[in-house]
mmCIF file of C-alpha atoms in Angstrom:
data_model
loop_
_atom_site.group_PDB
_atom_site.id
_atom_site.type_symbol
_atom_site.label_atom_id
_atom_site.label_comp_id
_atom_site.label_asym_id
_atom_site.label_seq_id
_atom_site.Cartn_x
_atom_site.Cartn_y
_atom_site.Cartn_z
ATOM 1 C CA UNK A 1 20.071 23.891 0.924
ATOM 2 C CA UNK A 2 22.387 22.692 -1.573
ATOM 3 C CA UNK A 3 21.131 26.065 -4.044
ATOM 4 C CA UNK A 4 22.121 28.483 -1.584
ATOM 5 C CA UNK A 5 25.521 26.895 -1.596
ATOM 6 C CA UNK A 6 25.824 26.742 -4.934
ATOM 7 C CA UNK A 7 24.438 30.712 -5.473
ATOM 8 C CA UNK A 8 26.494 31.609 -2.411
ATOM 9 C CA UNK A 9 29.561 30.292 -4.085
ATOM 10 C CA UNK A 10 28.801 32.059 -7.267
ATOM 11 C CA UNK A 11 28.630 35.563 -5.379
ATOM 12 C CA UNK A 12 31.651 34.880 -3.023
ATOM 13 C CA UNK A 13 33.386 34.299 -6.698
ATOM 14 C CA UNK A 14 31.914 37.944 -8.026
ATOM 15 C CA UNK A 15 32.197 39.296 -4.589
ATOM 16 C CA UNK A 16 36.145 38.549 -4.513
ATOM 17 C CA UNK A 17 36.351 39.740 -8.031
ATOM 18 C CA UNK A 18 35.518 42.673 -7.041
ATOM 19 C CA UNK A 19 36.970 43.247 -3.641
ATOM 20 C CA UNK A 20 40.447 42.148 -5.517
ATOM 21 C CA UNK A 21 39.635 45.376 -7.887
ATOM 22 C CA UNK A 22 39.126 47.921 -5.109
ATOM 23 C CA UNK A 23 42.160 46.767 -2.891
ATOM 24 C CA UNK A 24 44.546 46.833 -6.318
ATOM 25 C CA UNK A 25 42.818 50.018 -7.380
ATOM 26 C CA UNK A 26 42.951 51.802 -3.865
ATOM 27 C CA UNK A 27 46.777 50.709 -3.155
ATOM 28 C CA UNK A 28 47.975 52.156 -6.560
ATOM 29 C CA UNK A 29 46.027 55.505 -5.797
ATOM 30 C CA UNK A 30 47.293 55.867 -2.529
ATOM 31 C CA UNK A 31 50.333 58.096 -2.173
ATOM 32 C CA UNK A 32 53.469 56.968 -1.458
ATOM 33 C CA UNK A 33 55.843 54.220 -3.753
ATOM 34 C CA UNK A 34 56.786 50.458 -2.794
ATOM 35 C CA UNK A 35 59.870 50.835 -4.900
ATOM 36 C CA UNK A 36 61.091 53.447 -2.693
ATOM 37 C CA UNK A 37 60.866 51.879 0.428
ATOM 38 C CA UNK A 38 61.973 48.928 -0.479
ATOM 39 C CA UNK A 39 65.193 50.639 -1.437
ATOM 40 C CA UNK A 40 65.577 52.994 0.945
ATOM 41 C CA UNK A 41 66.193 56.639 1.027
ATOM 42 C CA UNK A 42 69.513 56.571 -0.652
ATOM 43 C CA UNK A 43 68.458 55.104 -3.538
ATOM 44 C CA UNK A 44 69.780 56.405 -6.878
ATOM 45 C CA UNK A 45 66.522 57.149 -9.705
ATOM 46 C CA UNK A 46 68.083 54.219 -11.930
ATOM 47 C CA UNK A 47 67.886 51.959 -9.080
ATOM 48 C CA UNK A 48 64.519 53.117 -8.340
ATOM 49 C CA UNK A 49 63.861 52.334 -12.210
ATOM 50 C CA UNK A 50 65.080 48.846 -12.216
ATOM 51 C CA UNK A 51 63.019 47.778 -8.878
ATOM 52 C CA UNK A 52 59.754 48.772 -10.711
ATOM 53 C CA UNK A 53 60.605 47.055 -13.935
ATOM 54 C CA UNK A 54 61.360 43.939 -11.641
ATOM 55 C CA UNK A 55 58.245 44.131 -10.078
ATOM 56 C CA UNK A 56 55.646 44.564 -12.978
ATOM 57 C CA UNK A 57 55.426 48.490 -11.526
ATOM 58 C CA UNK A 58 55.928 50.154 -14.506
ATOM 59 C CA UNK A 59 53.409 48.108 -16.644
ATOM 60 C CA UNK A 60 49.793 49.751 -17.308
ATOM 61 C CA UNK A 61 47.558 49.190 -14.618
ATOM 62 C CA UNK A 62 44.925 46.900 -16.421
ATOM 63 C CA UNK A 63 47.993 44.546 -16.874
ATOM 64 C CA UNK A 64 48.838 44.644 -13.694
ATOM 65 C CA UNK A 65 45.596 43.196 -12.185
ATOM 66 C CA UNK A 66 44.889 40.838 -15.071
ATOM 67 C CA UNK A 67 48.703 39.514 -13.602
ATOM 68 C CA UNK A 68 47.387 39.647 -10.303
ATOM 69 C CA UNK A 69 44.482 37.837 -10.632
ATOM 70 C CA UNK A 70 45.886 35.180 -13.109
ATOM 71 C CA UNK A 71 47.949 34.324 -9.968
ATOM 72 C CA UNK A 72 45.365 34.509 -7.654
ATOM 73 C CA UNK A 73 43.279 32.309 -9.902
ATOM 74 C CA UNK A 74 46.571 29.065 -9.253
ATOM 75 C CA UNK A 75 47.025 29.639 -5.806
ATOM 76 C CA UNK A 76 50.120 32.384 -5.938
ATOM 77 C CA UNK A 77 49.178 35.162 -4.101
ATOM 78 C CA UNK A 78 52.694 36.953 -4.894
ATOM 79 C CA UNK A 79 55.438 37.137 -2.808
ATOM 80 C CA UNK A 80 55.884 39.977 -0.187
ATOM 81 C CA UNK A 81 57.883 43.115 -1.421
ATOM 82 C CA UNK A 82 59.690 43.380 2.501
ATOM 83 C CA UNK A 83 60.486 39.568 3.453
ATOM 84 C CA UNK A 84 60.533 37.894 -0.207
ATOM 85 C CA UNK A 85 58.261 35.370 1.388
ATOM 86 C CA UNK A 86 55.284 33.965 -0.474
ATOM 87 C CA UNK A 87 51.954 35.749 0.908
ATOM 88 C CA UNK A 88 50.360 32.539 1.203
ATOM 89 C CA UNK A 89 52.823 30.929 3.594
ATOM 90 C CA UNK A 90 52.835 34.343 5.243
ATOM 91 C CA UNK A 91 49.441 34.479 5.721
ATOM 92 C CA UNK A 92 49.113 30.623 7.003
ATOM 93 C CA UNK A 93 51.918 31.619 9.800
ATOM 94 C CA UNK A 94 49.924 34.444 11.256
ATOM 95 C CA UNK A 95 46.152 33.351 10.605
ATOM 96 C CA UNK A 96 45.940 30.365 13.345
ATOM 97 C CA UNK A 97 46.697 33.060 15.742
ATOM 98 C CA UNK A 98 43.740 34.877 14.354
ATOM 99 C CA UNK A 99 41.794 32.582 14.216
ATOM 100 C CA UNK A 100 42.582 31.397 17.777
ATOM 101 C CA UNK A 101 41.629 35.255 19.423
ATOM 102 C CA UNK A 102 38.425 35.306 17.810
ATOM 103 C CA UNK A 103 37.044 31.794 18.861
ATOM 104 C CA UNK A 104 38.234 32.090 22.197
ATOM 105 C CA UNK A 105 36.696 35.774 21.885
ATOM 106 C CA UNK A 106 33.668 34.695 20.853
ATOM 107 C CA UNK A 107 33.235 31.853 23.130
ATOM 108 C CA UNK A 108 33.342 34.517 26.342
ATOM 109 C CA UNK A 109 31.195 36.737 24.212
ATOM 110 C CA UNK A 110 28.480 34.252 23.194
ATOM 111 C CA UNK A 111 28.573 32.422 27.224
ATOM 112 C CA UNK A 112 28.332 36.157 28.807
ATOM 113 C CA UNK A 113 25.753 37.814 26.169
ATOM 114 C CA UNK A 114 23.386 35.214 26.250
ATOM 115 C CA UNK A 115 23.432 34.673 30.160
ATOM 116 C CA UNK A 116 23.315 38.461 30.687
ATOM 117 C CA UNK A 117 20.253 38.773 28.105
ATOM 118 C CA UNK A 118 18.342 35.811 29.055
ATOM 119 C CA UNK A 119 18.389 37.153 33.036
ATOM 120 C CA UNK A 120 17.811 40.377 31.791
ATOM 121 C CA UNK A 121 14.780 39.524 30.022
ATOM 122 C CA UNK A 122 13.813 36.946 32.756
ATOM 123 C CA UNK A 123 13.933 39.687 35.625
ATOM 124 C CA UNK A 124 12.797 42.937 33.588
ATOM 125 C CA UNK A 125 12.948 46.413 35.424
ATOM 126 C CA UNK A 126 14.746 44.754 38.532
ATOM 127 C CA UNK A 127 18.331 45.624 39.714
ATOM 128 C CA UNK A 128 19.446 42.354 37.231
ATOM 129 C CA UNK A 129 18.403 43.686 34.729
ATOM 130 C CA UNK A 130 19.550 47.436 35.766
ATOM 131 C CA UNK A 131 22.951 45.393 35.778
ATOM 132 C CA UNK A 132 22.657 43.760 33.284
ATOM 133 C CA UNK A 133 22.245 46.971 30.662
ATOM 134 C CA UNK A 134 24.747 48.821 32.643
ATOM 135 C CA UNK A 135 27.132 45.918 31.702
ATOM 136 C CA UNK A 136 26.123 46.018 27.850
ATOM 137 C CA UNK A 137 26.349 49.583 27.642
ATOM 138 C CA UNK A 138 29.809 49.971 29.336
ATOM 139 C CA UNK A 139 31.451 46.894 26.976
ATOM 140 C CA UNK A 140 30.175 48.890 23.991
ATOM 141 C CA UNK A 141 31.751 51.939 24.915
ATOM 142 C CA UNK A 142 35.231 50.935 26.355
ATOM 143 C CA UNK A 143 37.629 50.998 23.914
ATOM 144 C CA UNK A 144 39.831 47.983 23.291
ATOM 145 C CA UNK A 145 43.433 49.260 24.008
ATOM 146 C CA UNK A 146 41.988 50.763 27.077
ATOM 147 C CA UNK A 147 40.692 47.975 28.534
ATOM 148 C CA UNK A 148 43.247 45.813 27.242
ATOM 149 C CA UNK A 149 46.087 47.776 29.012
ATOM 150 C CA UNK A 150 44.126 48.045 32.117
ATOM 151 C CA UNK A 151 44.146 44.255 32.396
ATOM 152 C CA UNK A 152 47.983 43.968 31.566
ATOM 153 C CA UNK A 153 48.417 46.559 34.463
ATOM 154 C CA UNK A 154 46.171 44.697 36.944
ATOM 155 C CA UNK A 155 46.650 40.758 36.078
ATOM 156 C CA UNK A 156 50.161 40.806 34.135
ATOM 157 C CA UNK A 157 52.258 43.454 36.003
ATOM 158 C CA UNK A 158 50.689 43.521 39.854
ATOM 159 C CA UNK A 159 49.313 40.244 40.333
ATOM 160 C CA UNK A 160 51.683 38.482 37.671
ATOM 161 C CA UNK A 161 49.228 35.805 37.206
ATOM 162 C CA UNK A 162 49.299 35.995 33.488
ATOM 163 C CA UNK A 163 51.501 36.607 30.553
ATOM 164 C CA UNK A 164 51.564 40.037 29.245
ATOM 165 C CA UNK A 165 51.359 39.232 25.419
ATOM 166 C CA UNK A 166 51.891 36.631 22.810
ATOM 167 C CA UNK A 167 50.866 33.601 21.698
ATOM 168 C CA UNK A 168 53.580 31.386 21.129
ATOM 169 C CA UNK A 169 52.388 28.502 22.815
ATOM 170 C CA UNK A 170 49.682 25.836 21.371
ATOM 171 C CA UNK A 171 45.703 26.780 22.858
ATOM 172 C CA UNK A 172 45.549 23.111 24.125
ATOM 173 C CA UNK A 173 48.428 23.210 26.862
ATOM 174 C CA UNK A 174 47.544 25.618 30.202
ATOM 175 C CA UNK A 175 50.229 27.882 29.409
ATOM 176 C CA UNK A 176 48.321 28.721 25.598
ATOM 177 C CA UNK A 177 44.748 29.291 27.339
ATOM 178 C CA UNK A 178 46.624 31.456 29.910
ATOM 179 C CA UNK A 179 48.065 33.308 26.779
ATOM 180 C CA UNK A 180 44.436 33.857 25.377
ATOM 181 C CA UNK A 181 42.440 35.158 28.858
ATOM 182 C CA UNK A 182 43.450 38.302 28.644
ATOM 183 C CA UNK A 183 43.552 39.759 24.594
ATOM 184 C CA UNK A 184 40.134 37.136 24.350
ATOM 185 C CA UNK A 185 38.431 39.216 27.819
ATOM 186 C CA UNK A 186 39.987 42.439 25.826
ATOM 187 C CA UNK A 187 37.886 41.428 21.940
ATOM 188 C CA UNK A 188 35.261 39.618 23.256
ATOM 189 C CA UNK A 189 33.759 42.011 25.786
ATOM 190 C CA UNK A 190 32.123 44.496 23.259
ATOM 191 C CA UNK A 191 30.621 41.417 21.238
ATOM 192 C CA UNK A 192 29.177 40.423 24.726
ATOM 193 C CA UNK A 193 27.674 43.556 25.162
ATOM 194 C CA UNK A 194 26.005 43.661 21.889
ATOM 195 C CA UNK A 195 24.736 39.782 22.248
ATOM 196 C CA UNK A 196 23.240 40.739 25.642
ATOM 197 C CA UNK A 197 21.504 43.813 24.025
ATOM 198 C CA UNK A 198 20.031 41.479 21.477
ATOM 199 C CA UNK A 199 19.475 38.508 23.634
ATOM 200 C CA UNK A 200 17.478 40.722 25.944
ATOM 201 C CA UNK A 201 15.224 42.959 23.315
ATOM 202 C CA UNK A 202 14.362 39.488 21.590
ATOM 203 C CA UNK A 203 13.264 37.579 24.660
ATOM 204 C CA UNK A 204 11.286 40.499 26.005
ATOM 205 C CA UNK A 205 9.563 39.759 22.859
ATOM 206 C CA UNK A 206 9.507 36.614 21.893
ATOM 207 C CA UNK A 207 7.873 36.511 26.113
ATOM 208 C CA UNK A 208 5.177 38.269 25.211
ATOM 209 C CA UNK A 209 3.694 36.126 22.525
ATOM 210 C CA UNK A 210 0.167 34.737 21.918
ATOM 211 C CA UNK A 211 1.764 30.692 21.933
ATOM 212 C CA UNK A 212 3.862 31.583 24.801
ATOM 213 C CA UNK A 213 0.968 32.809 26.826
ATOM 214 C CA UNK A 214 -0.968 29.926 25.470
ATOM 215 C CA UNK A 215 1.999 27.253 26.933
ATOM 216 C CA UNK A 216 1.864 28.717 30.366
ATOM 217 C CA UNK A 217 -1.975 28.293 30.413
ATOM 218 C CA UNK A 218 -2.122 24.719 29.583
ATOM 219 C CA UNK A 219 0.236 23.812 32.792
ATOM 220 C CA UNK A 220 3.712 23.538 30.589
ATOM 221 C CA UNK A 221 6.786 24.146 33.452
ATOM 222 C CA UNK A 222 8.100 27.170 33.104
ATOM 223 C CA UNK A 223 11.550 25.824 32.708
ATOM 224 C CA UNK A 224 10.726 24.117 29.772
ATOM 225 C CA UNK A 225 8.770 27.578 28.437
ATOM 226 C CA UNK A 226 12.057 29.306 28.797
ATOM 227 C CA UNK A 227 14.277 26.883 26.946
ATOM 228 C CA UNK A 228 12.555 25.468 24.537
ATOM 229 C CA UNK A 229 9.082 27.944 23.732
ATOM 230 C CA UNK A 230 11.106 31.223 24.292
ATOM 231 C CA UNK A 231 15.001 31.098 23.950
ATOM 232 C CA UNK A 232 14.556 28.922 20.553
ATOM 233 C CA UNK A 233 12.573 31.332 18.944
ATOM 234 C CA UNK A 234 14.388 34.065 20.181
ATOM 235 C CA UNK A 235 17.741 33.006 19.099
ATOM 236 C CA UNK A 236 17.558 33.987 15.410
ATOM 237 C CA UNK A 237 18.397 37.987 15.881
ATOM 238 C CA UNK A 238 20.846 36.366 18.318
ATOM 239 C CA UNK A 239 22.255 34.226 15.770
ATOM 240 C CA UNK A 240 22.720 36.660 13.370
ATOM 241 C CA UNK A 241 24.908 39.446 15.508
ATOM 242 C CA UNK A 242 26.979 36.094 16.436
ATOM 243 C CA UNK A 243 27.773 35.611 13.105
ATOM 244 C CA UNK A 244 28.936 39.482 12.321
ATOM 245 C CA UNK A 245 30.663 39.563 14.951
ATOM 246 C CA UNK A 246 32.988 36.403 14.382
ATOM 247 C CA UNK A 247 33.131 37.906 10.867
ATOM 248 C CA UNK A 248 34.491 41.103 12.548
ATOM 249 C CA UNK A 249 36.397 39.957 14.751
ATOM 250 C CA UNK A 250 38.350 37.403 11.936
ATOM 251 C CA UNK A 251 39.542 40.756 10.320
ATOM 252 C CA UNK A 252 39.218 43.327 12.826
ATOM 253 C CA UNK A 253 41.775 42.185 15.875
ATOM 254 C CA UNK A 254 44.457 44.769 14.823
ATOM 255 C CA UNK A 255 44.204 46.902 18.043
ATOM 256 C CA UNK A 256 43.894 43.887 20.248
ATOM 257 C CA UNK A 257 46.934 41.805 18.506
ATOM 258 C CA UNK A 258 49.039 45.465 18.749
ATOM 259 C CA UNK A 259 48.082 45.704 22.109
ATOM 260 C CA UNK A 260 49.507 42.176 23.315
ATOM 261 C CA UNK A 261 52.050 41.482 20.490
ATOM 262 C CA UNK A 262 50.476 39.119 18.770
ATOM 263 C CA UNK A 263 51.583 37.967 15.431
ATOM 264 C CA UNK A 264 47.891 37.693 13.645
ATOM 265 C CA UNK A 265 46.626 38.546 10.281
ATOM 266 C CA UNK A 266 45.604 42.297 11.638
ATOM 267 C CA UNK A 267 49.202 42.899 12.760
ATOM 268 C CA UNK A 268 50.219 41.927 9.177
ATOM 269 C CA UNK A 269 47.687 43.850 7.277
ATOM 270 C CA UNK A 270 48.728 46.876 9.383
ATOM 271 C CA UNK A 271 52.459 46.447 8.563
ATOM 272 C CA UNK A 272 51.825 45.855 4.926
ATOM 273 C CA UNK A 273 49.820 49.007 4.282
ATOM 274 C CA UNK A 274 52.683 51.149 6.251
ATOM 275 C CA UNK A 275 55.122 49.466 3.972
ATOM 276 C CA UNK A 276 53.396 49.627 0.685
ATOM 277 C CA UNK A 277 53.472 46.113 0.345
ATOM 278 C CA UNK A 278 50.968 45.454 -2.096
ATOM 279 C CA UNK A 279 50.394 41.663 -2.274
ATOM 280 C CA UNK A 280 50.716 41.082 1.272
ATOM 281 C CA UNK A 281 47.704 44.093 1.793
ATOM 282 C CA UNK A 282 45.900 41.918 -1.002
ATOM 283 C CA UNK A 283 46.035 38.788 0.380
ATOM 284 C CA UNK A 284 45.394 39.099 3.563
ATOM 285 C CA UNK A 285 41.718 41.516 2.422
ATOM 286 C CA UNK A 286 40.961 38.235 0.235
ATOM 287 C CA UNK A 287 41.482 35.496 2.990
ATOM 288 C CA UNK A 288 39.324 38.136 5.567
ATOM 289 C CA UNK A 289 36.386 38.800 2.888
ATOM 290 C CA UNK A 290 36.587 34.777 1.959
ATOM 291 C CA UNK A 291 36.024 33.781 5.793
ATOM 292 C CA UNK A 292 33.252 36.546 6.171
ATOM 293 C CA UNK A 293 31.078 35.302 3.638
ATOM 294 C CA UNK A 294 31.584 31.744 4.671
ATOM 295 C CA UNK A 295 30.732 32.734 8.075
ATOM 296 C CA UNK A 296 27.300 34.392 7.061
ATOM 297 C CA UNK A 297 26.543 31.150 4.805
ATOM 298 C CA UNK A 298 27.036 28.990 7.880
ATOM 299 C CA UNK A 299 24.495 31.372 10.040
ATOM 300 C CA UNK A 300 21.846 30.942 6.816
ATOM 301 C CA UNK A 301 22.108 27.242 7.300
ATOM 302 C CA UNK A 302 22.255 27.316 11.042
ATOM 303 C CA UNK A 303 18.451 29.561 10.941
ATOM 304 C CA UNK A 304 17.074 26.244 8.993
ATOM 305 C CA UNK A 305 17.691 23.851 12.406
ATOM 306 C CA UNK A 306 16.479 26.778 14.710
ATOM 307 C CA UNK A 307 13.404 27.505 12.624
ATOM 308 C CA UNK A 308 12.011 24.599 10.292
ATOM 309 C CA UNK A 309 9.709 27.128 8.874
ATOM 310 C CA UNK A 310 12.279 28.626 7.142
ATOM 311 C CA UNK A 311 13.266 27.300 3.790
ATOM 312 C CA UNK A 312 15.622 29.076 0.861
ATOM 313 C CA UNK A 313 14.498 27.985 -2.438
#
């Protein structure tokens, strides 16, 4: 266990080398230039000069990224070419709300896909099940800012029984888990679908086996078949689109947080890009790449308490 730490943290070093190189690389090809939007469309061509030479923008671009990632290497991330404000301290404003979304998302996803797939699986080919796929297929294929504005419509603006957007208040008072009902139901509904799908193939699998077959013939209860025979050994597959997902959803909330004004790290990635604000776009990629492969590290060493059979050397 502790050598797939220690590789993993080798490769999340290369793999952030790397990621660092195609964000730097892509912003600089893109069209458009900081300097001028930072001044504005009055600016003079002198003033336009002296902006780049203040920012490093007129150096070669090797230079550049060797600055960059000297910084990166201490802890300064730059500071933001809009606000002046460090991209660290940015970033630590806006990710707890992040962060916040996609747990509560996932918790609804995780609770509803696994209880849709396991009665699925449990009652194959009856109208549960029927249900059941019907649900999965229909939280796949409604789009986020759909759904989300149908439930600002129906439980924010008719029934006024919850806020409409924002999170300004903290997730442990009533009035912060009112906040999160609504853009969580909105993220976490096509991870739910995609859990059930999973839950459900795997246990209509893992049901079928030889040992499972085997426990039901020596007398075993069937509840204890289903919980610890059959969901156990089906939850690896499980695990694993879990894990994606939370990865996803860490970095990709920028409809959702649009959709119910909330200040996250999607919102501010969004913004940055429009605005040509380099270390801001930067940043916030390394902090979302960072938590994804430290999310997939946790699933490896989650499969080794599932399944004892599996060992990393």
């Amino acid at each position: 266990m502790i050598a797939l730490i220690v590789r993993r943290t080798f490769e999340l070093v290369f793999l952030l080398f790397g990621i660092s190189f195609l964000v730097f690389s892509s912003m600089h090809i893109a069209p458009g230039d900081p300097a001028a939007m930072i001044a504005g469309p009055t600016a003079t061509e002198s003033e336009l000069t002296a902006i780049r030479a203040n920012l490093g923008l007129d150096d070669p671009f090797l230079v550049q990224y060797g600055r960059y990632v000297k910084g990166a290497v201490q802890g300064d991330f730059g500071y933001s070419y809009q606000t002046k404000q460090p991209v660290s301290e940015a970033i630590a404003v806006r990710f707890p709300n992040t962060l916040k979304l996609a747990v509560a998302s996932m918790i609804i996803a995780v609770i509803i896909g696994i209880a849709a797939g396991l009665i699925s699986a449990l009652r194959h080919n009856s109208w549960l099940d029927v249900s059941s796929t019907t649900f999965a297929l229909a939280g796949i294929s409604i789009p986020n800012f759909w759904l989300g504005a149908l439930l600002i419509l129906v439980f924010a603006v008719n029934l006024q029984v919850l806020p409409v957007g924002g999170l300004s208040s903290p997730f442990y008072t009533w009035q912060g888990i009112k906040e999160l009902i609504l853009p969580a139901i909105t993220l976490g509904t096509g991870s739910a679908a995609m859990i059930a799908r999973m839950t459900r193939s795997s246990m209509l699998e893992v049901i079928r086996a030889d040992y499972v077959r085997t426990a039901r013939a020596k007398g075993v209860k069937e509840r204890n078949v289903i919980w610890i025979h059959t969901l156990k050994n089906a939850m690896i597959p499980v695990i694993t689109v879990i894990g994606l997902n939370f990865g996803f959803l860490l970095g990709g909330t920028i409809i959702t947080e649009k959709v119910f004004a909330i200040n996250g790290i999607g919102r501010l990635m969004i913004d940055a890009i429009a605005a040509r604000d380099f270390p801001m776009v930067q940043g916030s990629v390394l902090l979302v790449a960072t938590l994804f492969v430290v999310v997939n590290l946790i699933v490896d060493i989650v499969y080794t308490f599932i399944d004892p059979r599996i060992k990393y050397d």
